PDB file of C-alpha atoms in Angstrom:
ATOM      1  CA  UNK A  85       2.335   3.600  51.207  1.00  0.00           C
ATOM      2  CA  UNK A  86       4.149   5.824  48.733  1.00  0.00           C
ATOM      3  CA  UNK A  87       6.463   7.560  51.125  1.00  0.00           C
ATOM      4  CA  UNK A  88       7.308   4.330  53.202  1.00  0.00           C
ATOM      5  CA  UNK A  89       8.400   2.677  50.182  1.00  0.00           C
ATOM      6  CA  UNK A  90       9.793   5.971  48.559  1.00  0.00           C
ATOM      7  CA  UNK A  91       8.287   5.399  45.105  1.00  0.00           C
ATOM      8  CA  UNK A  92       5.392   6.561  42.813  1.00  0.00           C
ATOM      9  CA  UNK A  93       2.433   4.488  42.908  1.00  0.00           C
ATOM     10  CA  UNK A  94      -0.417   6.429  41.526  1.00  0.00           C
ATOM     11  CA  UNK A  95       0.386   9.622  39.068  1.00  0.00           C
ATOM     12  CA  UNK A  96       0.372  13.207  39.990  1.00  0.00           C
ATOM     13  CA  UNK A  97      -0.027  16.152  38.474  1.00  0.00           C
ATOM     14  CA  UNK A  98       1.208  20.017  39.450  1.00  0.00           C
ATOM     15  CA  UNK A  99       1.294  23.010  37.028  1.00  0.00           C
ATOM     16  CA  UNK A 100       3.436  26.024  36.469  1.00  0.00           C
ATOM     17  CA  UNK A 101       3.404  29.258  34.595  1.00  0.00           C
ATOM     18  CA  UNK A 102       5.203  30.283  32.494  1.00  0.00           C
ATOM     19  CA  UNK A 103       4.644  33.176  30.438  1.00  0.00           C
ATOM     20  CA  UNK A 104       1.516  32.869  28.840  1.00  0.00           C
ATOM     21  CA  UNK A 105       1.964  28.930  29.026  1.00  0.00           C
ATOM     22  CA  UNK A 106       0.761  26.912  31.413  1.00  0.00           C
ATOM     23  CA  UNK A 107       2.847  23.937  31.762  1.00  0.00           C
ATOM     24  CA  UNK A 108       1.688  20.617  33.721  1.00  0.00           C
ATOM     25  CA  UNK A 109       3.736  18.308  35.154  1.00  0.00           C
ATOM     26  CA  UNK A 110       2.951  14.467  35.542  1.00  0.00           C
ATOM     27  CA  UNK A 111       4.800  12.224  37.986  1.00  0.00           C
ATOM     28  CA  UNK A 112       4.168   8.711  37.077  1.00  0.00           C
ATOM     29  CA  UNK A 113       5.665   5.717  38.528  1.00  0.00           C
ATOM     30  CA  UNK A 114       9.120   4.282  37.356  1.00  0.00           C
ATOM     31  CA  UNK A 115       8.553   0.863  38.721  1.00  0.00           C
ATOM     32  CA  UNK A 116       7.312  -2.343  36.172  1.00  0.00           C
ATOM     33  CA  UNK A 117       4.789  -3.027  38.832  1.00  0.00           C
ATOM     34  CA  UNK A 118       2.741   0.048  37.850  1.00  0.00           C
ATOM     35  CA  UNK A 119       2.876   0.235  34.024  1.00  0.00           C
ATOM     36  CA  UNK A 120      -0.712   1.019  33.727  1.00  0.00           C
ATOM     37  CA  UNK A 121      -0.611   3.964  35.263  1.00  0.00           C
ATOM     38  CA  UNK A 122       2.099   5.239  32.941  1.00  0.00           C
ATOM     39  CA  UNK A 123      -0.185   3.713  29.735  1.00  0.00           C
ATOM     40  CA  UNK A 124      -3.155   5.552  31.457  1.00  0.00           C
ATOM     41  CA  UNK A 125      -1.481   9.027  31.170  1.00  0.00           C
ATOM     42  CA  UNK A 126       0.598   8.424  28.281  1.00  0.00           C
ATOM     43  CA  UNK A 127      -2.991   9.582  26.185  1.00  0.00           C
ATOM     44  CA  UNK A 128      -3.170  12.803  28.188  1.00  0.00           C
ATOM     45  CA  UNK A 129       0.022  14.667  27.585  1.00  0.00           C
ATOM     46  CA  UNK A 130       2.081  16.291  25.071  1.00  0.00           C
ATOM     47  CA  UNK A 131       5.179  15.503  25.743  1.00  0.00           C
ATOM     48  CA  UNK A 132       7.489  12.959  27.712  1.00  0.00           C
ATOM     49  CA  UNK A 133      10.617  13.324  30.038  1.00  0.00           C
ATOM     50  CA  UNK A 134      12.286   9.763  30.781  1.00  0.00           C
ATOM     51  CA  UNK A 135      14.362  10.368  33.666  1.00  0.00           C
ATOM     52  CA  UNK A 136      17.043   7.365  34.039  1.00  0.00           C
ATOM     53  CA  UNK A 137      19.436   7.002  37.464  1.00  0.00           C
ATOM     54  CA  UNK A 138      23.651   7.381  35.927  1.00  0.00           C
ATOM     55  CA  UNK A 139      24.379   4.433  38.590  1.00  0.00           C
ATOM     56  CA  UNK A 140      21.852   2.238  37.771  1.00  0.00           C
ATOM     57  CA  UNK A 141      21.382   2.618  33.628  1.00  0.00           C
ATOM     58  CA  UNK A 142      18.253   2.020  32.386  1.00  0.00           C
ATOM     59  CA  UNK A 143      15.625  -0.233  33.545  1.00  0.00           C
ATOM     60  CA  UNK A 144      13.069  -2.435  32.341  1.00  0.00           C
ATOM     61  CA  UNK A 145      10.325  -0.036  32.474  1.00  0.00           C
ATOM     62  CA  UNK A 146      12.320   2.065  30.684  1.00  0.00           C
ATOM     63  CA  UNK A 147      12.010   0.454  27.422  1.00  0.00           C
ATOM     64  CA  UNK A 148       8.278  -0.327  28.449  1.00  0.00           C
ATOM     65  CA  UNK A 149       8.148   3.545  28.561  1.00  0.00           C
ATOM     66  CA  UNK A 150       9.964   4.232  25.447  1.00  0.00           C
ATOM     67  CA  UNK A 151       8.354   2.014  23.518  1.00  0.00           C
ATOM     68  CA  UNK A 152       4.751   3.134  24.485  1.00  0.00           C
ATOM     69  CA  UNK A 153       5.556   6.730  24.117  1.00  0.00           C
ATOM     70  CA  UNK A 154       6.329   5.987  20.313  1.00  0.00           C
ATOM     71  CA  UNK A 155       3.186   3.797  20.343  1.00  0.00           C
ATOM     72  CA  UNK A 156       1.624   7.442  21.026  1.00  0.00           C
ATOM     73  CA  UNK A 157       4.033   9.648  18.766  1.00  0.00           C
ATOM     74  CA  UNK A 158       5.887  10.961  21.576  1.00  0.00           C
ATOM     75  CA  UNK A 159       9.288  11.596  21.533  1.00  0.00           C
ATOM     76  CA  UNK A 160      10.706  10.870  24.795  1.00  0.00           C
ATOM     77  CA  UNK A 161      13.831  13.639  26.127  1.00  0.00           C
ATOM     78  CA  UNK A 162      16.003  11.813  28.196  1.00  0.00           C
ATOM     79  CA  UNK A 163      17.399  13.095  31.158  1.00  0.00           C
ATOM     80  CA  UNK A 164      20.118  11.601  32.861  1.00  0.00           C
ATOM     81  CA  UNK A 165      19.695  11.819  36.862  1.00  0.00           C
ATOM     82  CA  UNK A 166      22.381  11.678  39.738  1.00  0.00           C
ATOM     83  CA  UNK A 167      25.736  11.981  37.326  1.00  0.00           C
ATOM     84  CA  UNK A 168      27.167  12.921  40.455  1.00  0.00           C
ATOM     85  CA  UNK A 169      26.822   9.788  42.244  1.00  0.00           C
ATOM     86  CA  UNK A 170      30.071   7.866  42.660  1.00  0.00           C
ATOM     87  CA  UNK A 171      29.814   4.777  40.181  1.00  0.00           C
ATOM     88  CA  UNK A 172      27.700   6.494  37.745  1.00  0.00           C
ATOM     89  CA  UNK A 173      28.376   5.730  34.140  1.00  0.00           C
TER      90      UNK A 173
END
């Protein structure tokens, strides 16, 4: 169902190296329908990336994320995707 609708349902996890560090990586979904699955993994990291589309701006969800990422001392980074889209702001 995830690839035929080309979004994140459920989160998942993958892990690099580096250095002596060993760095996982959780995808979790960027659509308002699946908020608890971002609150369910919002507990088990460290640390939290909030991707947001140039064309589109932010979202809904993400103020929904923001706002529970403070709610768990997390500072979100920001990163700004697809600046290279025509349209993007």
């Amino acid at each position: 169902m995830e690839k035929e609708r080309g979004i994140t349902i459920l989160a998942k996890n993958t892990a690099i190296k580096w250095n002596d560090y060993r760095i996982n990586i959780v995808d979790t979904p960027g659509h308002a329908d699946f908020g608890g699955e971002v609150e369910r993994v919002m507990s088990m990291v460290d640390s939290v990336l909030l991707v947001v589309d140039a064309f589109d701006g932010p979202m809904p969800q993400t103020r929904f994320v923001t706002k529970k990422a403070f709610a768990h001392g997390l500072k979100p980074i920001v990163v700004i995707n697809k600046v290279d889209r025509p349209g993007a702001r």
